[in-house]
Amino acid sequence: MPHYALLKLSQKFELSQDESAGYLAALSIPKAYQAGEEIARQGEDATHCAVLLDGFACRSRHDVGGDEQILSFVLPGDMCNVESLLLNPFDHTITAQIESRVALIKHADLWRLIGHHPRVGYAFWRDTLIDAAIYREWAVNIGMRNAYARVSHLLCELYVRLKAVGLINAFNYALPLSQQLLAHATGLSVIHVNRTLKRLKDEAIVTVQPRAVRVHDWDRLCAAGEFDPAYLYSKADPA
Amino acid sequence: MPHYALLKLSQKFELSQDESAGYLAALSIPKAYQAGEEIARQGEDATHCAVLLDGFACRSRHDVGGDEQILSFVLPGDMCNVESLLLNPFDHTITAQIESRVALIKHADLWRLIGHHPRVGYAFWRDTLIDAAIYREWAVNIGMRNAYARVSHLLCELYVRLKAVGLINAFNYALPLSQQLLAHATGLSVIHVNRTLKRLKDEAIVTVQPRAVRVHDWDRLCAAGEFDPAYLYSKADPA
DNA sequence: CGAGGCCTTGAACGTCGTCAAGTGGAGTGG
DNA sequence: CCACTCCACTTGACGACGTTCAAGGCCTCG
């Protein structure tokens, strides 16, 4: 089983022994965050980049009224705040949703690594481009689709991304998807999310429980979410 | 007046004579696109990157029903599809909204340039990170705000970004913002955009005409759009 | 056993979308 | 100069999707 942090990074650029070793050497001893703790804060000038080793986190923005919009999910292997290498201050917040482990890399170390191994830099760049693709997809999701499709699409995305890192077990995945969280991610109200989940469950498409999601009918879930399985350049089969 | 294409790129990395020259040398003779023509197409494997020299374009995604979601605006100096360097096929479409000039760079030339001048590569990377910040902002806009704030926010963004490239003239800017386009950008219906613009005009905040926007009261426009003037790391004053 | 989350359900309201008809300006041709 | 056309904008009426308010149920944890 390769290191999560390498798994995603080397999708396009097969990193050499040397490159992988350099990257792994730069990683700090993992730091644990509890559910609700902030891994990166809006407005702060970061000195480190962070890689999520395991757990589950969300990028989000808060407005003055205390309202929240979730911008994307951070899954094991994902970089949290590479942006901070080039853009400061950080413009959103990353919050651990469950207990999570994070490895940090000093900016200076990362710059040195990239200087010596440009391909590692390209892999990081590519990673941020995939993040951007996710943001685009979310804009489409929130802007064009109704509640039923929005929620379905979100569950599809999570399925495919978790599949890519081996965290799917027979069409089930273990994630604390509270209805509140889904509401903030889809731009809907909790109550409407609840109604939508009820419908998806009644239709025997998918069951969302407080700590686990069970996909009963992947094809109909994709159809409901107008989900393109080629999403995110992943070649993962659903099963 | 510096070259538009350099203006944006060298915001953080003051490019040296050498670096700038290398970049400019890689640019092709500008190619003209008419309004409605596609500069980059969803699904295609690009061989070139494109820089918008002047004009106005939109990134957008189309769904099966022919519906469209605009994902962001492409203004003079902006890169169109750097993504294609690292991610293929291209996952959305870029369409010229008015007659526009575009310079192309062969991927191979760009890779060579970046290889010789890493800082140019970092500048490109930074540019794609700002694009990502825009997508995040749009997700917030569409997901959290009502029609009034959404439209206002969009107008604020355009104002600040055009200001940064010197295309604002005494609180006016010349852009073909049809109500249809605004609708696709905000996830609203044309009719509701119309109602919203009427209200903004009646309140003497901003007037949007088919080919020009006049900002009467910048402060109230920001307030209406819950717009943070520090948006996009721009230090541009409104006036 | 009690308290506090989160989920669930119902009812009323409102924002925004749809449908339909009408207005106005720009370009074209008589 | 005046129809005529086309297209975008405008306005009104109506309905739907989704929100808000309110109350009740369930599970977890102290």
Coordinates of C-alpha atoms (C1' of nucleotides) in Angstrom, one line a residue:
Chain A
M1 CA 0.0 0.0 0.0
P2 CA 1.7 3.2 -1.1
H3 CA 1.7 6.3 1.1
Y4 CA -1.6 8.2 0.7
A5 CA 0.3 11.4 0.1
L6 CA 2.1 9.9 -2.8
L7 CA -0.9 8.1 -4.3
K8 CA -2.5 11.2 -5.5
L9 CA 0.5 13.1 -6.3
S10 CA 2.0 10.6 -8.7
Q11 CA -1.1 10.1 -10.8
K12 CA 0.4 11.7 -13.9
F13 CA 4.0 12.1 -13.0
E14 CA 5.3 8.8 -12.0
L15 CA 7.8 10.0 -9.4
S16 CA 11.2 8.5 -9.3
Q17 CA 12.7 6.9 -6.2
D18 CA 14.6 10.1 -5.6
E19 CA 11.7 12.4 -6.0
S20 CA 9.4 10.4 -3.8
A21 CA 12.1 10.1 -1.1
G22 CA 12.7 13.9 -1.2
Y23 CA 9.0 14.5 -0.8
L24 CA 8.5 12.1 2.0
A25 CA 11.6 13.4 3.8
A26 CA 10.2 16.9 3.8
L27 CA 7.0 15.7 5.6
S28 CA 6.8 16.3 9.3
I29 CA 5.7 13.9 12.0
P30 CA 2.0 13.7 11.5
K31 CA -0.1 16.0 13.7
A32 CA -3.5 15.1 14.9
Y33 CA -6.5 17.3 14.7
Q34 CA -9.8 16.7 16.4
A35 CA -13.2 17.0 14.8
G36 CA -14.0 20.7 14.5
E37 CA -10.4 21.9 14.7
E38 CA -9.1 24.2 12.0
I39 CA -6.2 23.0 9.9
A40 CA -5.8 26.3 8.0
R41 CA -7.4 29.6 8.8
Q42 CA -8.8 32.3 6.6
G43 CA -6.6 35.4 6.7
E44 CA -3.5 33.7 8.0
D45 CA -0.1 33.7 6.3
A46 CA 0.9 30.1 6.4
T47 CA 4.5 29.0 6.8
H48 CA 3.7 25.3 6.0
C49 CA 1.7 23.3 3.5
A50 CA -0.4 20.5 4.8
V51 CA -1.2 17.0 3.5
L52 CA -4.1 15.1 4.9
L53 CA -2.9 11.6 5.7
D54 CA -6.2 10.3 7.0
G55 CA -9.5 11.7 8.2
F56 CA -11.8 14.1 6.5
A57 CA -11.9 17.9 6.2
C58 CA -13.8 20.6 4.5
R59 CA -12.8 23.8 2.9
S60 CA -15.3 26.5 3.7
R61 CA -16.0 30.2 3.7
H62 CA -18.0 32.0 6.5
D63 CA -19.9 35.2 6.0
V64 CA -20.7 37.9 8.6
G65 CA -24.0 36.3 9.5
G66 CA -22.2 33.2 10.7
D67 CA -23.5 31.4 7.6
E68 CA -21.1 28.9 5.9
Q69 CA -20.5 27.6 2.4
I70 CA -18.5 24.5 2.0
L71 CA -16.2 24.7 -1.0
S72 CA -14.9 21.2 -1.3
F73 CA -14.0 18.2 0.6
V74 CA -10.4 17.3 1.6
L75 CA -9.8 13.5 1.5
P76 CA -6.8 11.4 2.5
G77 CA -3.9 12.2 0.2
D78 CA -5.1 15.7 -0.7
M79 CA -3.1 18.8 -0.2
C80 CA -4.8 21.3 2.1
N81 CA -3.1 24.6 1.4
V82 CA -0.5 24.5 -1.3
E83 CA -2.0 27.8 -2.4
S84 CA -0.2 29.4 0.5
L85 CA 3.1 28.8 -1.3
L86 CA 2.1 31.5 -3.8
L87 CA -0.9 33.4 -2.4
N88 CA -1.2 35.0 1.0
P89 CA -3.2 35.4 3.1
F90 CA -5.2 32.3 2.9
D91 CA -8.7 33.0 1.7
H92 CA -10.8 30.3 3.3
T93 CA -10.8 27.9 6.2
I94 CA -10.1 24.2 6.3
T95 CA -11.7 22.3 9.2
A96 CA -11.3 18.7 10.2
Q97 CA -14.7 17.0 10.4
I98 CA -13.4 13.9 12.2
E99 CA -10.2 13.1 13.9
S100 CA -7.5 13.5 11.2
R101 CA -3.8 13.3 10.8
V102 CA -1.9 15.9 8.9
A103 CA 1.7 16.1 7.7
L104 CA 3.2 19.6 7.4
I105 CA 5.9 20.7 5.1
K106 CA 7.8 24.0 5.6
H107 CA 7.5 26.3 2.6
A108 CA 11.2 26.6 2.5
D109 CA 11.6 22.9 2.3
L110 CA 9.0 22.6 -0.4
W111 CA 10.6 25.3 -2.4
R112 CA 13.9 23.6 -2.2
L113 CA 12.4 20.2 -3.2
I114 CA 10.7 21.8 -6.2
G115 CA 13.9 23.5 -7.1
H116 CA 15.8 20.2 -7.2
H117 CA 12.9 18.1 -8.6
P118 CA 10.8 20.3 -11.0
R119 CA 8.5 17.3 -11.7
V120 CA 7.5 17.3 -8.1
G121 CA 6.5 20.9 -8.5
Y122 CA 4.5 20.0 -11.6
A123 CA 2.7 17.3 -9.7
F124 CA 1.7 19.8 -7.1
W125 CA 0.6 22.3 -9.7
R126 CA -1.5 19.6 -11.3
D127 CA -3.0 18.8 -7.9
T128 CA -4.1 22.4 -7.5
L129 CA -5.6 22.3 -11.1
I130 CA -7.7 19.4 -10.1
D131 CA -8.9 21.3 -7.1
A132 CA -9.9 24.1 -9.4
A133 CA -11.8 21.6 -11.6
I134 CA -13.7 20.5 -8.5
Y135 CA -14.6 24.2 -7.7
R136 CA -15.9 24.5 -11.3
E137 CA -18.0 21.4 -10.9
W138 CA -19.5 22.7 -7.7
A139 CA -20.4 26.0 -9.3
V140 CA -22.2 24.1 -11.9
N141 CA -23.8 21.9 -9.3
I142 CA -25.1 24.7 -7.2
G143 CA -25.9 27.0 -10.1
M144 CA -27.8 24.7 -12.4
R145 CA -29.2 21.7 -10.6
N146 CA -32.2 21.3 -8.3
A147 CA -31.9 19.8 -4.8
Y148 CA -32.3 16.2 -5.8
A149 CA -29.6 16.4 -8.4
R150 CA -27.3 18.5 -6.2
V151 CA -27.3 16.1 -3.3
S152 CA -26.9 13.1 -5.7
H153 CA -24.0 14.7 -7.5
L154 CA -22.2 15.3 -4.2
L155 CA -22.6 11.7 -3.1
C156 CA -21.3 10.6 -6.5
E157 CA -18.2 12.8 -6.3
L158 CA -17.4 11.5 -2.9
Y159 CA -17.8 8.0 -4.0
V160 CA -15.4 8.4 -7.0
R161 CA -12.8 10.3 -5.0
L162 CA -12.9 7.8 -2.1
K163 CA -12.7 5.0 -4.6
A164 CA -9.6 6.5 -6.0
V165 CA -7.8 6.2 -2.7
G166 CA -9.3 2.8 -1.8
L167 CA -11.7 3.9 0.9
I168 CA -14.8 2.4 -0.7
N169 CA -15.9 -1.0 0.7
A170 CA -18.6 -2.7 -1.5
F171 CA -20.5 0.4 -2.3
N172 CA -20.3 1.7 1.2
Y173 CA -18.3 4.5 2.6
A174 CA -17.8 5.7 6.1
L175 CA -18.0 9.4 6.4
P176 CA -19.8 11.7 8.9
L177 CA -22.0 13.4 6.4
S178 CA -24.4 15.3 8.7
Q179 CA -27.3 16.8 7.0
Q180 CA -26.1 20.2 8.2
L181 CA -22.8 19.6 6.3
L182 CA -24.6 18.5 3.2
A183 CA -26.7 21.6 3.4
H184 CA -23.7 23.9 3.6
A185 CA -22.1 22.1 0.7
T186 CA -25.1 22.3 -1.6
G187 CA -26.4 25.7 -0.7
L188 CA -29.7 24.2 0.6
S189 CA -31.4 24.2 3.9
V190 CA -31.0 21.3 6.3
I191 CA -34.7 20.6 6.1
H192 CA -34.7 20.4 2.3
V193 CA -31.6 18.1 2.4
N194 CA -33.5 15.9 4.8
R195 CA -36.5 15.7 2.4
T196 CA -34.1 14.9 -0.5
L197 CA -32.3 12.2 1.4
K198 CA -35.6 10.7 2.4
R199 CA -36.6 10.5 -1.3
L200 CA -33.3 9.0 -2.3
K201 CA -33.7 6.4 0.4
D202 CA -37.4 5.7 -0.5
E203 CA -36.3 5.2 -4.1
A204 CA -33.7 2.7 -2.9
I205 CA -30.9 4.6 -4.5
V206 CA -28.7 5.5 -1.6
T207 CA -28.9 5.6 2.2
V208 CA -27.1 8.4 4.1
Q209 CA -26.6 7.7 7.8
P210 CA -24.9 9.9 10.3
R211 CA -21.6 7.9 9.9
A212 CA -22.0 5.9 6.7
V213 CA -23.3 6.1 3.2
R214 CA -24.6 3.0 1.4
V215 CA -25.1 3.2 -2.3
H216 CA -27.8 0.8 -3.4
D217 CA -27.9 1.7 -7.1
W218 CA -24.9 3.4 -8.5
D219 CA -26.3 3.9 -12.0
R220 CA -29.5 5.5 -10.8
L221 CA -27.5 7.7 -8.4
C222 CA -25.4 8.9 -11.3
A223 CA -28.5 9.6 -13.4
A224 CA -30.1 11.4 -10.5
G225 CA -27.0 13.6 -10.1
E226 CA -26.4 14.0 -13.8
F227 CA -23.0 12.8 -12.9
D228 CA -20.3 12.2 -15.5
P229 CA -18.3 9.2 -14.4
A230 CA -15.2 10.7 -16.3
Y231 CA -15.3 13.3 -13.6
L232 CA -12.0 14.6 -12.3
Y233 CA -10.0 12.6 -14.8
S234 CA -10.4 9.6 -12.7
K235 CA -10.5 6.2 -14.5
A236 CA -11.9 4.5 -11.4
D237 CA -14.6 1.9 -12.0
P238 CA -17.5 2.3 -9.6
A239 CA -17.4 -1.3 -8.3
Chain B
M1 CA 2.1 50.8 -21.1
P2 CA 3.3 47.2 -20.5
H3 CA 2.0 44.3 -22.5
Y4 CA -1.3 43.1 -21.0
A5 CA 0.1 39.5 -21.0
L6 CA 2.9 40.6 -18.8
L7 CA 0.9 42.9 -16.5
K8 CA -0.9 40.1 -14.8
L9 CA 1.8 37.6 -14.8
S10 CA 4.4 39.7 -13.1
Q11 CA 2.3 40.8 -10.2
K12 CA 4.2 38.8 -7.6
F13 CA 7.2 37.6 -9.5
E14 CA 8.9 40.7 -11.0
L15 CA 10.1 39.0 -14.1
S16 CA 13.6 39.9 -15.3
Q17 CA 14.3 41.2 -18.8
D18 CA 15.4 37.7 -19.8
E19 CA 12.3 36.0 -18.4
S20 CA 9.9 38.5 -20.0
A21 CA 11.6 38.4 -23.3
G22 CA 11.5 34.6 -23.3
Y23 CA 7.8 34.6 -22.6
L24 CA 7.0 37.3 -25.2
A25 CA 9.1 35.4 -27.8
A26 CA 7.0 32.3 -27.3
L27 CA 3.8 34.2 -28.0
S28 CA 2.4 33.7 -31.5
I29 CA 1.1 36.4 -33.8
P30 CA -2.3 37.3 -32.2
K31 CA -5.3 35.5 -33.7
A32 CA -8.7 37.2 -33.8
Y33 CA -11.9 35.6 -32.7
Q34 CA -15.3 36.9 -33.4
A35 CA -18.1 37.2 -30.8
G36 CA -19.5 33.8 -30.2
E37 CA -16.4 31.8 -31.4
E38 CA -14.9 29.3 -29.1
I39 CA -11.3 29.8 -28.0
A40 CA -11.1 26.5 -26.2
R41 CA -13.5 23.6 -26.4
Q42 CA -14.7 21.1 -23.8
G43 CA -13.3 17.6 -24.5
E44 CA -10.4 18.7 -26.7
D45 CA -6.7 18.0 -26.1
A46 CA -5.1 21.3 -26.6
T47 CA -1.6 21.7 -28.0
H48 CA -1.4 25.4 -27.2
C49 CA -2.1 27.7 -24.3
A50 CA -3.9 30.9 -25.0
V51 CA -3.5 34.4 -23.6
L52 CA -6.3 36.9 -24.1
L53 CA -4.7 40.2 -25.3
D54 CA -7.9 42.1 -25.7
G55 CA -11.6 41.5 -25.8
F56 CA -13.7 39.6 -23.4
A57 CA -14.5 35.9 -23.0
C58 CA -16.3 33.5 -20.7
R59 CA -15.5 30.1 -19.3
S60 CA -18.7 28.0 -19.3
R61 CA -20.1 24.5 -19.0
H62 CA -23.1 23.2 -21.0
D63 CA -25.4 20.5 -19.9
V64 CA -27.4 18.1 -22.0
G65 CA -30.5 20.3 -22.0
G66 CA -28.5 23.1 -23.7
D67 CA -28.4 25.0 -20.4
E68 CA -25.2 26.9 -19.6
Q69 CA -23.4 27.9 -16.5
I70 CA -20.7 30.6 -16.8
L71 CA -17.8 29.8 -14.5
S72 CA -15.7 32.9 -14.8
F73 CA -14.8 35.8 -17.0
V74 CA -11.6 36.0 -19.0
L75 CA -10.3 39.5 -19.3
P76 CA -7.3 41.0 -21.2
G77 CA -4.1 39.6 -19.8
D78 CA -5.7 36.4 -18.5
M79 CA -4.5 33.0 -19.5
C80 CA -7.3 30.9 -21.0
N81 CA -6.3 27.3 -20.7
V82 CA -3.0 26.8 -18.9
E83 CA -4.8 23.8 -17.4
S84 CA -4.3 22.0 -20.7
L85 CA -0.5 21.9 -19.9
L86 CA -1.2 19.4 -17.2
L87 CA -4.8 18.2 -17.5
N88 CA -6.5 16.8 -20.6
P89 CA -9.0 16.8 -22.1
F90 CA -10.2 20.3 -21.3
D91 CA -13.3 20.2 -19.1
H92 CA -15.1 23.4 -20.2
T93 CA -15.4 25.8 -23.0
I94 CA -14.1 29.3 -23.4
T95 CA -16.1 31.6 -25.7
A96 CA -15.3 35.1 -27.0
Q97 CA -18.1 37.4 -26.1
I98 CA -16.9 40.2 -28.3
E99 CA -14.2 40.4 -31.0
S100 CA -11.0 39.4 -29.2
R101 CA -7.3 38.9 -29.9
V102 CA -5.6 35.9 -28.5
A103 CA -1.9 34.9 -28.5
L104 CA -1.1 31.2 -28.5
I105 CA 1.9 29.4 -27.1
K106 CA 2.8 25.9 -28.1
H107 CA 2.9 23.6 -25.0
A108 CA 6.4 22.5 -26.0
D109 CA 7.6 26.1 -26.1
L110 CA 6.0 26.8 -22.7
W111 CA 7.6 23.7 -21.1
R112 CA 11.0 24.8 -22.5
L113 CA 10.5 28.3 -21.2
I114 CA 9.5 27.0 -17.7
G115 CA 12.4 24.7 -17.7
H116 CA 14.8 27.5 -18.3
H117 CA 13.0 30.1 -16.2
P118 CA 11.3 28.4 -13.2
R119 CA 10.0 31.7 -11.9
V120 CA 7.9 32.1 -15.1
G121 CA 6.4 28.7 -14.3
Y122 CA 5.6 29.8 -10.7
A123 CA 4.0 32.9 -12.1
F124 CA 1.8 30.7 -14.3
W125 CA 1.0 28.5 -11.4
R126 CA 0.1 31.5 -9.3
D127 CA -2.2 32.7 -12.1
T128 CA -4.1 29.4 -12.0
L129 CA -4.4 29.7 -8.2
I130 CA -6.1 33.0 -8.6
D131 CA -8.5 31.5 -11.1
A132 CA -9.3 28.9 -8.4
A133 CA -9.9 31.6 -5.9
I134 CA -12.4 33.1 -8.4
Y135 CA -14.2 29.8 -8.7
R136 CA -14.4 29.6 -4.9
E137 CA -15.8 33.0 -4.7
W138 CA -18.4 32.2 -7.3
A139 CA -19.4 29.1 -5.4
V140 CA -20.0 31.3 -2.4
N141 CA -21.8 33.8 -4.5
I142 CA -24.2 31.3 -6.1
G143 CA -24.6 29.2 -3.0
M144 CA -25.2 31.7 -0.3
R145 CA -26.4 35.0 -1.6
N146 CA -29.8 36.1 -3.0
A147 CA -30.3 37.5 -6.5
Y148 CA -29.7 41.1 -5.4
A149 CA -26.3 40.3 -3.8
R150 CA -25.3 37.9 -6.5
V151 CA -25.7 40.4 -9.3
S152 CA -24.0 43.1 -7.3
H153 CA -21.1 41.0 -6.4
L154 CA -20.5 40.1 -10.0
L155 CA -20.4 43.7 -11.0
C156 CA -18.0 44.4 -8.2
E157 CA -15.7 41.7 -9.3
L158 CA -15.7 42.9 -12.9
Y159 CA -15.0 46.4 -11.7
V160 CA -12.0 45.4 -9.6
R161 CA -10.5 43.1 -12.2
L162 CA -10.9 45.6 -15.0
K163 CA -9.5 48.3 -12.8
A164 CA -6.4 46.2 -12.3
V165 CA -5.7 46.2 -16.1
G166 CA -6.7 49.8 -16.6
L167 CA -10.0 49.3 -18.3
I168 CA -12.1 51.4 -16.0
N169 CA -12.9 54.9 -17.0
A170 CA -14.3 57.1 -14.2
F171 CA -16.5 54.3 -12.7
N172 CA -17.7 53.2 -16.1
Y173 CA -16.7 50.1 -18.0
A174 CA -17.5 48.9 -21.5
L175 CA -18.6 45.3 -21.6
P176 CA -21.4 43.5 -23.4
L177 CA -23.1 42.2 -20.3
S178 CA -26.4 41.0 -21.7
Q179 CA -28.9 40.0 -19.1
Q180 CA -28.8 36.5 -20.5
L181 CA -25.1 36.3 -19.8
L182 CA -25.6 37.7 -16.3
A183 CA -28.3 35.1 -15.7
H184 CA -26.0 32.2 -16.8
A185 CA -23.2 33.6 -14.6
T186 CA -25.3 33.9 -11.5
G187 CA -27.5 30.9 -11.8
L188 CA -30.6 33.0 -12.1
S189 CA -33.3 33.4 -14.8
V190 CA -33.1 36.2 -17.2
I191 CA -36.3 37.7 -15.9
H192 CA -35.1 37.8 -12.4
V193 CA -31.8 39.4 -13.5
N194 CA -33.9 42.0 -15.2
R195 CA -35.9 42.7 -12.0
T196 CA -32.7 42.9 -10.0
L197 CA -31.0 45.3 -12.4
K198 CA -34.1 47.5 -12.4
R199 CA -33.9 47.7 -8.6
L200 CA -30.2 48.5 -8.7
K201 CA -30.9 51.2 -11.2
D202 CA -33.9 52.6 -9.3
E203 CA -31.7 52.8 -6.2
A204 CA -29.1 54.8 -8.1
I205 CA -26.4 52.2 -7.4
V206 CA -25.5 51.0 -10.9
T207 CA -26.8 51.1 -14.4
V208 CA -26.2 48.1 -16.7
Q209 CA -26.7 48.8 -20.4
P210 CA -26.2 46.4 -23.2
R211 CA -22.7 47.6 -23.9
A212 CA -21.7 49.6 -20.8
V213 CA -21.9 49.6 -17.0
R214 CA -22.0 52.8 -15.0
V215 CA -21.3 52.6 -11.3
H216 CA -23.1 55.4 -9.5
D217 CA -22.3 54.5 -5.9
W218 CA -19.4 52.1 -5.4
D219 CA -19.8 51.8 -1.7
R220 CA -23.4 50.9 -1.8
L221 CA -22.7 48.4 -4.6
C222 CA -20.1 46.7 -2.4
A223 CA -22.5 46.6 0.4
A224 CA -25.3 45.2 -1.8
G225 CA -22.9 42.5 -3.0
E226 CA -21.3 41.8 0.4
F227 CA -18.1 42.4 -1.6
D228 CA -14.8 42.4 0.1
P229 CA -12.5 44.9 -1.6
A230 CA -9.5 42.8 -0.7
Y231 CA -10.9 40.3 -3.2
L232 CA -8.5 38.5 -5.4
Y233 CA -5.4 39.9 -3.7
S234 CA -5.9 43.1 -5.6
K235 CA -4.8 46.3 -4.0
A236 CA -6.6 48.4 -6.5
D237 CA -8.4 51.4 -5.3
P238 CA -11.9 51.7 -6.7
A239 CA -11.5 55.2 -8.0
Chain C
dC1 C1' -32.5 9.3 33.8
dG2 C1' -32.0 13.7 31.8
dA3 C1' -29.9 16.8 28.3
dG4 C1' -28.4 18.1 24.1
dG5 C1' -27.6 17.0 19.3
dC6 C1' -29.3 15.7 15.1
dC7 C1' -32.9 13.9 12.4
dT8 C1' -37.9 14.1 11.0
dT9 C1' -42.2 16.0 9.7
dG10 C1' -45.8 19.5 8.9
dA11 C1' -47.5 23.9 7.5
dA12 C1' -47.0 28.6 5.8
dC13 C1' -44.4 31.8 3.4
dG14 C1' -41.3 33.9 -0.1
dT15 C1' -37.9 34.0 -3.6
dC16 C1' -37.3 32.9 -7.9
dG17 C1' -38.7 30.4 -12.3
dT18 C1' -42.0 29.8 -16.0
dC19 C1' -45.3 31.4 -19.2
dA20 C1' -47.1 35.0 -21.9
dA21 C1' -47.5 39.4 -23.9
dG22 C1' -45.7 43.7 -24.9
dT23 C1' -42.0 47.4 -25.7
dG24 C1' -38.1 49.5 -27.7
dG25 C1' -33.9 50.1 -30.5
dA26 C1' -30.9 48.6 -34.4
dG27 C1' -30.5 47.1 -38.9
dT28 C1' -32.6 46.1 -43.5
dG29 C1' -35.1 46.9 -47.5
dG30 C1' -38.7 49.3 -50.0
Chain D
dC1 C1' -38.3 58.3 -44.8
dC2 C1' -41.0 54.7 -43.5
dA3 C1' -42.4 49.7 -42.8
dC4 C1' -40.6 45.5 -41.3
dT5 C1' -37.9 42.2 -38.8
dC6 C1' -35.2 40.6 -35.2
dC7 C1' -33.5 40.5 -30.8
dA8 C1' -32.9 42.0 -26.3
dC9 C1' -35.2 44.0 -22.7
dT10 C1' -39.5 44.8 -19.9
dT11 C1' -43.6 43.8 -17.2
dG12 C1' -47.3 41.0 -15.1
dA13 C1' -49.5 36.9 -13.4
dC14 C1' -49.0 32.5 -11.6
dG15 C1' -46.9 28.5 -9.7
dA16 C1' -43.1 25.7 -7.8
dC17 C1' -39.1 24.8 -5.4
dG18 C1' -37.0 25.7 -1.5
dT19 C1' -36.9 28.4 3.1
dT20 C1' -38.4 29.5 7.6
dC21 C1' -40.9 28.5 11.7
dA22 C1' -42.5 25.2 14.9
dA23 C1' -42.9 20.9 17.2
dG24 C1' -41.8 16.2 18.0
dG25 C1' -38.8 11.9 17.9
dC26 C1' -34.5 9.4 18.4
dC27 C1' -29.9 8.4 19.6
dT28 C1' -25.8 9.4 22.4
dC29 C1' -23.5 10.6 26.2
dG30 C1' -22.9 12.2 30.7

